[in-house]
Amino acid sequence: VSSLYLFHHLPPTMASTYALSVTRALVSCHGFCRATRLRGLVTRTLHTHRTWVHAPLDNRTGTWLRALPACTRTAPCRLGCQSRRWQSMSEQQADITPQPTLSRYGVVGASETEDASAVSVQWHDGDITKHSMTWLRHHCACPQCKQPASGQRTLDMTQAQTVRAVRVAKSQTNWIAEPHLSLEWDTNMGTHVGFVDTALVDAKLQHDQAMVTDTVLDDWYNGVATLDPLPTVPEILASDEALATWLFHLGAKGFAILDGAPDDPDVVCHLANRISQPQPTIYGSTFDVVATSNPVNIAYSTTRLGLHQDLIYYESTPGLQFLHAYRFDDGVVGGESTLLNLFSAIHRFRQSHPHYAFTLSQVPTRFQKVHYDRETPAHIVADKPVIRLNQQGHVVDAAWSPPFEGTLVNASDEYLEAYYAFSNALDSYTDLHIKTRLRAGQVLTFSNRIMLHGRAEFQLTHEGACRHLRGCYVNIDEFGSRLAYFNNKYHKLPPYVIGNGQGPQLTQTSE
């Protein structure tokens, strides 16, 4: 394993050959089962080198599988990269013959355990997962247990609790033509014949998700992705392909600045409707960011806005935010926008200050909007940690909005020390700061869960000068749904997160 250090000194053209040799050596020295675990190190090394390849063993033929080296960005990897097709290689690396095209979530075999209490499932990428008879019965997708049209379960839970044994149906022989798992269960009420499909994929997806490391997510943290040029607003409103490209930019980089917005105050609503619909808040379905003499929000003034997230005091903080520069006159001095990827900053902070980062993940911060002297009185309070981790230690959500903090009732000196260290880090990570001055007709679109945003102080140099942004929000899960659909259709993104409390999102299919 220590020889993987040499990999970083090889030219990219030699990367896949070296990886194959190392993986084969792991198997010969440690056996297949242990090598399966060690292969993750090979994969992570390859990701670090920006070469997306993987070399698993085909359990059916005993031969090695190797990705086609046509493009290092489209070669397959079971940790979420774009799977295309595989080729089988003999031990002499000769006589390459194509294999049938399969998703890495394709089942290639299954067998029940000796006591018939569980089924072991073999996957196309070499993994083996084991599922109990009760779990499989609970997820039966036959027409008796799941309504075909709606996809909703109609299973009688009393039946699922009486399973005595499970068997793989003898009729299932062609795993490519029949990607589901045909099963027979012995229950107290007789034999039930059915099948399991998407639940198995979900279980495999969770298994792969647990193996994703921060190293694998490096491309996402660094905003590295091969994407098509951003479309214009009219193109997004007219084409699903343009819509997908825009969403890929939001998923990979956290923001996108769109050009070509028409002189229409409802442009942000039209864009939101391409995803789902505007998310209503105490500011309405849309809002106007324009300086007023008696602002109900600090944004509605000329004052500098530090880096923050909007409406962080909501239980379901808005996911996307759109800001249409409806007017941005030459008479406005200042008012530039600043963005910063909060997850990238946390990733860096955890490496340099792990103790502080841990403290910020354990102690909640109080965020609030308590304001009665407004048209719609508001009293909203939420306690959230600055950093939220899942069981695998991935950052899955974050909360940073000093302007909307309440009394820090849980704040010890240790917490305040960590809090100020993180605040200073955000200011010092200047290479992560993205500064832009919007022009009239542009729309700044960004993830309010991933990106912090701020604004420089501005002045109006003459009467009539105006800085007027029209804005709206979109729910994070509705954005995630559309992004996942297009990503599974077009396979554009490596593992990514959207900040909705879920772990890294992976592409589920290959075709």
Short mmCIF file of C-alpha atoms in Angstrom, two decimals:
data_model
loop_
_atom_site.label_atom_id
_atom_site.label_comp_id
_atom_site.label_asym_id
_atom_site.label_seq_id
_atom_site.Cartn_x
_atom_site.Cartn_y
_atom_site.Cartn_z
CA VAL A 1 0.00 0.00 0.00
CA SER A 2 2.87 2.35 0.75
CA SER A 3 3.92 2.02 -2.87
CA LEU A 4 0.86 4.07 -3.80
CA TYR A 5 3.04 7.08 -3.02
CA LEU A 6 4.79 6.43 -6.33
CA PHE A 7 1.48 6.82 -8.13
CA HIS A 8 1.53 10.58 -7.64
CA HIS A 9 4.77 10.80 -9.64
CA LEU A 10 3.46 8.91 -12.66
CA PRO A 11 2.21 10.59 -15.81
CA PRO A 12 -1.61 10.42 -16.13
CA THR A 13 -1.30 8.06 -19.10
CA MET A 14 0.26 5.43 -16.83
CA ALA A 15 -2.23 5.91 -14.01
CA SER A 16 -4.77 3.23 -14.90
CA THR A 17 -2.10 0.59 -15.64
CA TYR A 18 -0.40 1.20 -12.31
CA ALA A 19 -3.71 1.12 -10.46
CA LEU A 20 -4.55 -2.22 -12.04
CA SER A 21 -1.21 -3.68 -11.00
CA VAL A 22 -1.55 -2.46 -7.41
CA THR A 23 -5.08 -3.83 -7.07
CA ARG A 24 -4.05 -7.23 -8.43
CA ALA A 25 -1.16 -7.29 -5.98
CA LEU A 26 -3.55 -6.60 -3.12
CA VAL A 27 -5.64 -9.61 -4.10
CA SER A 28 -2.68 -11.93 -4.50
CA CYS A 29 -1.25 -10.91 -1.12
CA HIS A 30 -4.37 -10.50 0.97
CA GLY A 31 -7.18 -12.37 -0.73
CA PHE A 32 -10.24 -10.95 -2.44
CA CYS A 33 -12.28 -9.98 0.67
CA ARG A 34 -9.52 -7.94 2.26
CA ALA A 35 -8.53 -6.45 -1.08
CA THR A 36 -12.10 -5.26 -1.53
CA ARG A 37 -11.60 -3.03 1.49
CA LEU A 38 -8.09 -1.96 0.45
CA ARG A 39 -9.29 -1.07 -3.04
CA GLY A 40 -10.90 2.01 -1.53
CA LEU A 41 -7.41 3.39 -0.89
CA VAL A 42 -6.50 2.83 -4.53
CA THR A 43 -9.68 4.59 -5.62
CA ARG A 44 -9.11 7.53 -3.28
CA THR A 45 -5.54 7.86 -4.58
CA LEU A 46 -6.80 7.93 -8.14
CA HIS A 47 -9.37 10.58 -7.27
CA THR A 48 -6.67 12.68 -5.67
CA HIS A 49 -4.69 12.41 -8.92
CA ARG A 50 -7.80 13.55 -10.83
CA THR A 51 -7.96 10.26 -12.72
CA TRP A 52 -11.36 8.57 -12.46
CA VAL A 53 -10.60 4.86 -12.84
CA HIS A 54 -11.26 1.71 -10.87
CA ALA A 55 -10.28 -1.93 -11.29
CA PRO A 56 -12.71 -4.40 -9.69
CA LEU A 57 -12.92 -8.15 -10.18
CA ASP A 58 -15.72 -9.69 -12.25
CA ASN A 59 -17.08 -12.41 -9.97
CA ARG A 60 -18.69 -14.27 -12.89
CA THR A 61 -15.57 -14.74 -15.06
CA GLY A 62 -12.70 -14.23 -12.63
CA THR A 63 -11.20 -11.65 -14.97
CA TRP A 64 -10.25 -8.10 -14.22
CA LEU A 65 -12.37 -5.19 -15.30
CA ARG A 66 -10.77 -2.01 -16.49
CA ALA A 67 -12.29 1.28 -17.51
CA LEU A 68 -11.99 2.43 -21.10
CA PRO A 69 -9.26 5.13 -21.00
CA ALA A 70 -10.90 7.40 -23.58
CA CYS A 71 -11.36 10.23 -21.07
CA THR A 72 -10.30 10.44 -17.43
CA ARG A 73 -13.49 12.38 -16.68
CA THR A 74 -15.90 9.76 -18.00
CA ALA A 75 -14.15 6.60 -16.86
CA PRO A 76 -16.25 4.66 -14.35
CA CYS A 77 -15.86 4.46 -10.61
CA ARG A 78 -18.20 2.87 -8.09
CA LEU A 79 -17.98 5.89 -5.78
CA GLY A 80 -20.24 7.99 -7.94
CA CYS A 81 -18.42 8.90 -11.13
CA GLN A 82 -19.97 8.53 -14.55
CA SER A 83 -20.11 4.79 -15.36
CA ARG A 84 -20.14 4.10 -19.10
CA ARG A 85 -18.96 0.64 -20.08
CA TRP A 86 -16.34 -1.89 -19.02
CA GLN A 87 -13.91 -4.16 -20.79
CA SER A 88 -12.69 -7.52 -19.57
CA MET A 89 -8.93 -8.14 -19.39
CA SER A 90 -7.11 -11.45 -19.07
CA GLU A 91 -4.14 -11.85 -16.74
CA GLN A 92 -1.87 -11.12 -19.73
CA GLN A 93 -3.88 -7.91 -20.42
CA ALA A 94 -4.62 -9.14 -23.94
CA ASP A 95 -7.61 -10.12 -26.06
CA ILE A 96 -9.89 -7.37 -24.78
CA THR A 97 -13.55 -8.36 -25.27
CA PRO A 98 -16.52 -6.09 -24.52
CA GLN A 99 -18.83 -6.97 -21.65
CA PRO A 100 -22.56 -6.13 -21.56
CA THR A 101 -23.26 -2.57 -20.46
CA LEU A 102 -24.36 -2.49 -16.82
CA SER A 103 -24.84 0.05 -14.12
CA ARG A 104 -22.58 -0.38 -11.13
CA TYR A 105 -25.91 -1.02 -9.37
CA GLY A 106 -26.59 -4.01 -11.63
CA VAL A 107 -27.10 -7.33 -9.81
CA VAL A 108 -25.05 -10.19 -11.29
CA GLY A 109 -25.99 -12.94 -8.87
CA ALA A 110 -27.63 -13.88 -5.57
CA SER A 111 -27.97 -16.84 -3.25
CA GLU A 112 -29.68 -17.56 0.03
CA THR A 113 -27.67 -18.41 3.12
CA GLU A 114 -27.54 -21.99 4.40
CA ASP A 115 -30.21 -21.35 7.00
CA ALA A 116 -32.37 -19.46 4.47
CA SER A 117 -32.52 -16.42 6.76
CA ALA A 118 -30.89 -13.97 4.35
CA VAL A 119 -29.77 -13.44 0.75
CA SER A 120 -26.29 -12.43 -0.41
CA VAL A 121 -26.39 -10.17 -3.47
CA GLN A 122 -23.45 -9.80 -5.84
CA TRP A 123 -23.13 -6.47 -7.65
CA HIS A 124 -21.52 -5.64 -10.95
CA ASP A 125 -18.71 -3.69 -9.31
CA GLY A 126 -17.64 -6.66 -7.17
CA ASP A 127 -19.37 -5.73 -3.93
CA ILE A 128 -21.47 -8.22 -1.96
CA THR A 129 -24.29 -7.05 0.29
CA LYS A 130 -26.33 -9.21 2.63
CA HIS A 131 -30.04 -8.67 3.37
CA SER A 132 -32.22 -10.42 5.94
CA MET A 133 -35.41 -12.26 5.00
CA THR A 134 -37.55 -9.80 6.98
CA TRP A 135 -35.91 -6.77 5.34
CA LEU A 136 -36.45 -8.27 1.89
CA ARG A 137 -40.08 -9.12 2.64
CA HIS A 138 -40.65 -5.60 3.95
CA HIS A 139 -39.42 -4.21 0.59
CA CYS A 140 -41.25 -6.58 -1.76
CA ALA A 141 -42.34 -4.62 -4.83
CA CYS A 142 -44.83 -7.07 -6.35
CA PRO A 143 -48.31 -5.71 -7.24
CA GLN A 144 -49.74 -7.17 -4.02
CA CYS A 145 -47.27 -5.21 -1.90
CA LYS A 146 -46.72 -2.05 -3.91
CA GLN A 147 -49.18 -0.17 -6.09
CA PRO A 148 -47.65 -0.08 -9.60
CA ALA A 149 -49.09 3.29 -10.67
CA SER A 150 -48.26 5.37 -7.59
CA GLY A 151 -45.23 3.40 -6.36
CA GLN A 152 -46.65 3.46 -2.82
CA ARG A 153 -46.60 0.44 -0.56
CA THR A 154 -49.75 -1.52 0.24
CA LEU A 155 -47.96 -4.25 2.17
CA ASP A 156 -49.83 -5.74 5.11
CA MET A 157 -47.28 -5.30 7.91
CA THR A 158 -48.55 -8.37 9.77
CA GLN A 159 -47.36 -10.53 6.84
CA ALA A 160 -43.87 -9.06 6.91
CA GLN A 161 -43.43 -10.07 10.54
CA THR A 162 -44.12 -13.78 10.04
CA VAL A 163 -41.32 -14.73 7.62
CA ARG A 164 -39.61 -18.05 8.35
CA ALA A 165 -37.32 -18.45 5.32
CA VAL A 166 -36.38 -16.87 2.00
CA ARG A 167 -35.19 -18.41 -1.28
CA VAL A 168 -33.97 -17.01 -4.58
CA ALA A 169 -36.46 -18.06 -7.26
CA LYS A 170 -35.04 -20.80 -9.49
CA SER A 171 -36.62 -19.14 -12.51
CA GLN A 172 -34.22 -16.20 -12.30
CA THR A 173 -31.18 -16.89 -14.47
CA ASN A 174 -30.69 -13.81 -16.67
CA TRP A 175 -29.61 -11.05 -14.29
CA ILE A 176 -29.12 -8.48 -17.06
CA ALA A 177 -32.61 -8.94 -18.53
CA GLU A 178 -34.16 -9.22 -15.04
CA PRO A 179 -32.36 -6.60 -12.89
CA HIS A 180 -34.67 -7.19 -9.94
CA LEU A 181 -34.37 -9.99 -7.40
CA SER A 182 -37.09 -12.65 -7.62
CA LEU A 183 -37.73 -14.28 -4.24
CA GLU A 184 -39.98 -16.72 -2.42
CA TRP A 185 -40.77 -16.29 1.27
CA ASP A 186 -42.17 -18.94 3.62
CA THR A 187 -44.49 -17.25 6.11
CA ASN A 188 -47.05 -18.37 8.68
CA MET A 189 -49.67 -17.55 6.03
CA GLY A 190 -48.10 -19.62 3.26
CA THR A 191 -45.60 -18.90 0.49
CA HIS A 192 -45.34 -15.42 -0.98
CA VAL A 193 -43.71 -14.94 -4.40
CA GLY A 194 -42.47 -11.45 -5.24
CA PHE A 195 -39.42 -9.38 -6.08
CA VAL A 196 -37.21 -6.58 -4.75
CA ASP A 197 -35.65 -3.93 -6.98
CA THR A 198 -35.27 -0.29 -6.02
CA ALA A 199 -34.86 -1.05 -2.31
CA LEU A 200 -31.76 -3.06 -3.14
CA VAL A 201 -30.37 -0.17 -5.17
CA ASP A 202 -31.08 2.20 -2.29
CA ALA A 203 -29.23 -0.13 0.10
CA LYS A 204 -26.28 -0.34 -2.30
CA LEU A 205 -26.33 3.42 -2.72
CA GLN A 206 -26.14 3.88 1.04
CA HIS A 207 -23.31 1.35 1.18
CA ASP A 208 -21.36 3.28 -1.48
CA GLN A 209 -22.23 6.58 0.16
CA ALA A 210 -20.69 5.41 3.43
CA MET A 211 -17.41 4.73 1.57
CA VAL A 212 -17.17 8.24 0.10
CA THR A 213 -14.41 10.20 1.81
CA ASP A 214 -13.47 13.85 1.86
CA THR A 215 -10.70 12.94 -0.59
CA VAL A 216 -13.30 11.64 -3.04
CA LEU A 217 -15.24 14.88 -2.53
CA ASP A 218 -12.19 17.05 -3.23
CA ASP A 219 -13.38 17.90 -6.74
CA TRP A 220 -16.68 19.12 -5.33
CA TYR A 221 -15.03 21.11 -2.54
CA ASN A 222 -12.78 22.75 -5.14
CA GLY A 223 -15.57 23.36 -7.65
CA VAL A 224 -13.84 21.19 -10.25
CA ALA A 225 -16.26 19.78 -12.81
CA THR A 226 -16.38 19.58 -16.59
CA LEU A 227 -19.58 21.46 -17.42
CA ASP A 228 -21.13 22.97 -20.50
CA PRO A 229 -21.19 26.78 -20.77
CA LEU A 230 -23.94 28.45 -18.78
CA PRO A 231 -27.12 29.06 -20.77
CA THR A 232 -28.96 32.37 -20.75
CA VAL A 233 -32.20 33.00 -18.91
CA PRO A 234 -34.34 32.71 -22.09
CA GLU A 235 -32.64 29.40 -22.93
CA ILE A 236 -33.35 27.99 -19.47
CA LEU A 237 -36.99 29.01 -19.71
CA ALA A 238 -37.32 27.29 -23.10
CA SER A 239 -35.20 24.12 -22.87
CA ASP A 240 -34.86 21.22 -20.43
CA GLU A 241 -31.25 20.67 -21.55
CA ALA A 242 -30.42 24.27 -20.68
CA LEU A 243 -32.25 23.84 -17.37
CA ALA A 244 -30.16 20.75 -16.59
CA THR A 245 -26.91 22.57 -17.40
CA TRP A 246 -27.85 25.41 -15.06
CA LEU A 247 -28.69 22.97 -12.26
CA PHE A 248 -25.39 21.13 -12.80
CA HIS A 249 -23.55 24.42 -12.26
CA LEU A 250 -25.51 25.00 -9.06
CA GLY A 251 -24.81 21.45 -7.90
CA ALA A 252 -21.10 21.51 -8.75
CA LYS A 253 -20.14 25.08 -7.85
CA GLY A 254 -22.96 26.30 -5.63
CA PHE A 255 -23.76 29.35 -7.74
CA ALA A 256 -24.32 30.59 -11.29
CA ILE A 257 -24.68 34.10 -12.70
CA LEU A 258 -27.14 34.12 -15.59
CA ASP A 259 -27.25 36.70 -18.37
CA GLY A 260 -30.03 37.83 -20.65
CA ALA A 261 -32.86 38.33 -18.18
CA PRO A 262 -35.69 40.29 -19.84
CA ASP A 263 -37.05 43.49 -18.32
CA ASP A 264 -39.68 41.51 -16.41
CA PRO A 265 -40.13 41.79 -12.63
CA ASP A 266 -41.29 38.16 -12.49
CA VAL A 267 -38.15 36.61 -14.01
CA VAL A 268 -37.18 34.97 -10.70
CA CYS A 269 -40.63 33.37 -10.47
CA HIS A 270 -40.31 31.99 -13.99
CA LEU A 271 -36.93 30.47 -13.12
CA ALA A 272 -38.27 29.01 -9.87
CA ASN A 273 -41.19 27.47 -11.74
CA ARG A 274 -38.73 25.62 -13.96
CA ILE A 275 -37.65 23.72 -10.83
CA SER A 276 -40.82 23.70 -8.74
CA GLN A 277 -42.22 26.96 -7.43
CA PRO A 278 -41.13 29.90 -5.24
CA GLN A 279 -40.92 29.06 -1.54
CA PRO A 280 -43.13 31.48 0.45
CA THR A 281 -41.63 33.11 3.54
CA ILE A 282 -42.44 35.98 5.90
CA TYR A 283 -41.25 38.22 3.07
CA GLY A 284 -43.73 36.74 0.59
CA SER A 285 -43.21 34.51 -2.42
CA THR A 286 -40.94 37.19 -3.89
CA PHE A 287 -39.15 40.13 -2.32
CA ASP A 288 -37.49 43.38 -3.35
CA VAL A 289 -34.01 44.24 -2.07
CA VAL A 290 -33.99 48.03 -2.23
CA ALA A 291 -32.85 50.57 0.34
CA THR A 292 -35.63 52.04 2.50
CA SER A 293 -35.65 54.59 5.32
CA ASN A 294 -37.09 52.15 7.89
CA PRO A 295 -35.86 48.65 6.87
CA VAL A 296 -37.46 45.50 8.29
CA ASN A 297 -34.30 43.65 7.26
CA ILE A 298 -30.71 44.83 7.21
CA ALA A 299 -30.59 43.93 3.52
CA TYR A 300 -33.11 46.68 2.82
CA SER A 301 -30.56 49.37 3.62
CA THR A 302 -27.23 50.61 2.24
CA THR A 303 -25.26 49.03 5.11
CA ARG A 304 -22.54 46.45 4.50
CA LEU A 305 -23.79 42.87 4.84
CA GLY A 306 -21.33 40.33 6.21
CA LEU A 307 -21.23 36.78 4.91
CA HIS A 308 -24.37 34.93 5.98
CA GLN A 309 -27.23 32.63 4.96
CA ASP A 310 -30.78 33.89 4.58
CA LEU A 311 -33.64 32.79 6.85
CA ILE A 312 -31.42 30.41 8.78
CA TYR A 313 -33.93 30.65 11.62
CA TYR A 314 -36.43 28.59 9.58
CA GLU A 315 -36.64 24.87 10.34
CA SER A 316 -36.48 24.36 6.57
CA THR A 317 -34.06 27.08 5.50
CA PRO A 318 -34.61 28.04 1.84
CA GLY A 319 -32.44 26.07 -0.55
CA LEU A 320 -31.85 28.24 -3.60
CA GLN A 321 -31.90 32.02 -3.79
CA PHE A 322 -32.35 34.03 -6.98
CA LEU A 323 -31.52 37.75 -7.16
CA HIS A 324 -32.42 39.53 -10.41
CA ALA A 325 -30.60 42.82 -10.91
CA TYR A 326 -33.73 44.62 -12.07
CA ARG A 327 -31.92 47.94 -11.72
CA PHE A 328 -28.28 48.58 -10.92
CA ASP A 329 -27.61 52.13 -12.01
CA ASP A 330 -24.23 53.72 -12.68
CA GLY A 331 -25.01 56.12 -9.86
CA VAL A 332 -24.59 53.28 -7.34
CA VAL A 333 -21.10 53.29 -5.82
CA GLY A 334 -20.29 50.03 -4.07
CA GLY A 335 -22.84 47.28 -3.51
CA GLU A 336 -20.67 44.47 -4.91
CA SER A 337 -21.74 40.93 -3.97
CA THR A 338 -19.47 38.38 -2.27
CA LEU A 339 -19.98 34.60 -2.23
CA LEU A 340 -18.10 31.91 -0.31
CA ASN A 341 -18.61 28.15 -0.36
CA LEU A 342 -19.33 27.41 3.30
CA PHE A 343 -18.70 23.68 2.92
CA SER A 344 -15.29 24.27 1.33
CA ALA A 345 -14.42 26.61 4.19
CA ILE A 346 -15.53 24.03 6.78
CA HIS A 347 -13.54 21.33 4.99
CA ARG A 348 -10.41 23.47 5.27
CA PHE A 349 -11.19 24.52 8.85
CA ARG A 350 -11.64 20.91 9.97
CA GLN A 351 -8.16 20.09 8.68
CA SER A 352 -6.46 23.00 10.45
CA HIS A 353 -8.63 23.23 13.60
CA PRO A 354 -10.29 19.83 14.19
CA HIS A 355 -10.99 20.54 17.88
CA TYR A 356 -12.77 23.81 17.12
CA ALA A 357 -14.73 22.21 14.29
CA PHE A 358 -15.86 19.42 16.61
CA THR A 359 -17.06 21.96 19.17
CA LEU A 360 -19.07 23.80 16.51
CA SER A 361 -20.69 20.50 15.52
CA GLN A 362 -21.78 19.74 19.10
CA VAL A 363 -23.04 23.04 20.52
CA PRO A 364 -26.12 24.64 18.91
CA THR A 365 -26.31 28.33 18.03
CA ARG A 366 -29.58 30.21 18.41
CA PHE A 367 -30.90 31.96 15.29
CA GLN A 368 -34.00 34.08 15.41
CA LYS A 369 -36.28 36.58 13.74
CA VAL A 370 -38.27 38.27 16.49
CA HIS A 371 -39.77 41.43 15.04
CA TYR A 372 -43.29 42.55 15.87
CA ASP A 373 -43.11 46.04 14.39
CA ARG A 374 -43.73 44.95 10.81
CA GLU A 375 -46.72 44.27 8.58
CA THR A 376 -46.53 40.55 9.37
CA PRO A 377 -45.16 40.16 12.93
CA ALA A 378 -42.54 37.45 13.18
CA HIS A 379 -41.35 35.28 16.06
CA ILE A 380 -39.22 32.42 14.72
CA VAL A 381 -36.43 30.79 16.72
CA ALA A 382 -34.23 27.79 15.86
CA ASP A 383 -31.23 26.20 17.57
CA LYS A 384 -28.77 24.65 15.11
CA PRO A 385 -25.09 23.72 15.23
CA VAL A 386 -22.81 25.63 12.88
CA ILE A 387 -21.59 22.30 11.49
CA ARG A 388 -23.84 19.27 11.12
CA LEU A 389 -22.27 15.86 10.49
CA ASN A 390 -23.77 12.52 9.56
CA GLN A 391 -22.73 9.12 10.95
CA GLN A 392 -19.86 8.87 8.47
CA GLY A 393 -18.50 12.25 9.52
CA HIS A 394 -19.50 14.08 6.34
CA VAL A 395 -20.65 17.68 6.60
CA VAL A 396 -24.28 17.52 5.50
CA ASP A 397 -25.61 20.88 6.65
CA ALA A 398 -24.26 24.14 8.05
CA ALA A 399 -25.59 27.32 9.60
CA TRP A 400 -23.81 30.68 9.67
CA SER A 401 -25.69 33.95 9.93
CA PRO A 402 -24.35 36.33 12.62
CA PRO A 403 -26.89 39.09 11.81
CA PHE A 404 -29.71 36.78 12.87
CA GLU A 405 -28.24 35.23 15.99
CA GLY A 406 -30.10 35.41 19.27
CA THR A 407 -28.70 35.02 22.76
CA LEU A 408 -26.03 32.31 22.73
CA VAL A 409 -27.52 30.50 25.72
CA ASN A 410 -25.30 27.44 25.28
CA ALA A 411 -22.09 29.35 24.66
CA SER A 412 -19.16 28.44 26.89
CA ASP A 413 -15.76 30.10 26.59
CA GLU A 414 -14.64 27.03 24.64
CA TYR A 415 -17.50 27.51 22.19
CA LEU A 416 -16.79 31.24 21.77
CA GLU A 417 -13.13 30.49 21.12
CA ALA A 418 -14.14 28.06 18.36
CA TYR A 419 -16.77 30.50 17.04
CA TYR A 420 -14.30 33.38 16.70
CA ALA A 421 -11.66 31.12 15.17
CA PHE A 422 -14.13 30.08 12.49
CA SER A 423 -15.27 33.66 11.91
CA ASN A 424 -11.67 34.76 11.42
CA ALA A 425 -11.05 31.81 9.10
CA LEU A 426 -13.94 32.82 6.85
CA ASP A 427 -12.41 36.26 6.48
CA SER A 428 -8.92 34.88 5.90
CA TYR A 429 -9.91 32.37 3.21
CA THR A 430 -9.76 35.11 0.58
CA ASP A 431 -9.08 32.60 -2.20
CA LEU A 432 -12.59 31.25 -1.59
CA HIS A 433 -14.20 34.70 -1.84
CA ILE A 434 -16.00 35.30 -5.13
CA LYS A 435 -16.68 38.99 -5.71
CA THR A 436 -18.89 40.36 -8.47
CA ARG A 437 -20.78 43.51 -9.35
CA LEU A 438 -24.06 42.57 -10.92
CA ARG A 439 -25.24 44.32 -14.07
CA ALA A 440 -28.83 45.08 -14.87
CA GLY A 441 -30.29 42.03 -16.61
CA GLN A 442 -28.17 39.49 -14.70
CA VAL A 443 -29.57 36.97 -12.21
CA LEU A 444 -27.40 35.74 -9.35
CA THR A 445 -28.52 32.21 -8.49
CA PHE A 446 -26.93 30.29 -5.63
CA SER A 447 -27.49 27.63 -3.00
CA ASN A 448 -28.42 29.27 0.27
CA ARG A 449 -27.45 26.02 2.03
CA ILE A 450 -23.96 25.82 0.50
CA MET A 451 -22.93 29.42 -0.18
CA LEU A 452 -22.56 32.35 2.17
CA HIS A 453 -23.33 35.69 0.58
CA GLY A 454 -22.65 39.27 1.52
CA ARG A 455 -22.73 42.79 0.11
CA ALA A 456 -20.46 45.80 0.26
CA GLU A 457 -21.85 49.07 1.56
CA PHE A 458 -23.09 51.33 -1.19
CA GLN A 459 -24.03 54.93 -1.80
CA LEU A 460 -26.45 56.54 -4.24
CA THR A 461 -24.53 59.42 -5.80
CA HIS A 462 -27.50 61.28 -7.24
CA GLU A 463 -31.24 61.47 -6.86
CA GLY A 464 -32.99 58.73 -8.76
CA ALA A 465 -30.05 56.31 -8.65
CA CYS A 466 -31.25 52.84 -7.65
CA ARG A 467 -30.00 49.38 -6.75
CA HIS A 468 -33.06 47.14 -7.01
CA LEU A 469 -32.85 43.35 -6.81
CA ARG A 470 -35.90 41.12 -7.19
CA GLY A 471 -35.59 37.87 -5.30
CA CYS A 472 -37.20 34.56 -4.41
CA TYR A 473 -36.31 31.21 -2.87
CA VAL A 474 -36.74 27.55 -3.87
CA ASN A 475 -37.07 24.64 -1.43
CA ILE A 476 -33.83 22.65 -1.08
CA ASP A 477 -35.43 19.22 -1.53
CA GLU A 478 -37.27 20.23 -4.68
CA PHE A 479 -33.98 21.49 -6.12
CA GLY A 480 -32.28 18.26 -5.03
CA SER A 481 -34.99 16.21 -6.70
CA ARG A 482 -34.60 17.95 -10.05
CA LEU A 483 -30.81 17.85 -9.87
CA ALA A 484 -30.77 14.11 -9.06
CA TYR A 485 -33.15 13.39 -11.94
CA PHE A 486 -30.99 15.20 -14.49
CA ASN A 487 -27.75 13.83 -13.03
CA ASN A 488 -28.99 10.25 -13.30
CA LYS A 489 -30.07 11.01 -16.84
CA TYR A 490 -26.91 12.76 -18.08
CA HIS A 491 -24.21 11.67 -15.55
CA LYS A 492 -22.48 15.03 -15.18
CA LEU A 493 -21.54 15.23 -11.52
CA PRO A 494 -19.14 13.29 -9.29
CA PRO A 495 -20.26 12.83 -5.66
CA TYR A 496 -21.75 16.07 -4.35
CA VAL A 497 -23.79 17.40 -1.43
CA ILE A 498 -26.59 19.96 -1.44
CA GLY A 499 -26.78 20.77 2.27
CA ASN A 500 -30.15 19.21 3.04
CA GLY A 501 -28.90 16.91 5.78
CA GLN A 502 -28.23 13.99 3.43
CA GLY A 503 -24.86 12.46 2.68
CA PRO A 504 -23.02 12.68 -0.65
CA GLN A 505 -25.32 12.25 -3.63
CA LEU A 506 -24.28 9.61 -6.16
CA THR A 507 -25.38 8.84 -9.69
CA GLN A 508 -27.53 5.70 -9.49
CA THR A 509 -27.62 4.46 -13.08
CA SER A 510 -25.29 4.25 -16.06
CA GLU A 511 -27.67 4.43 -19.01
#
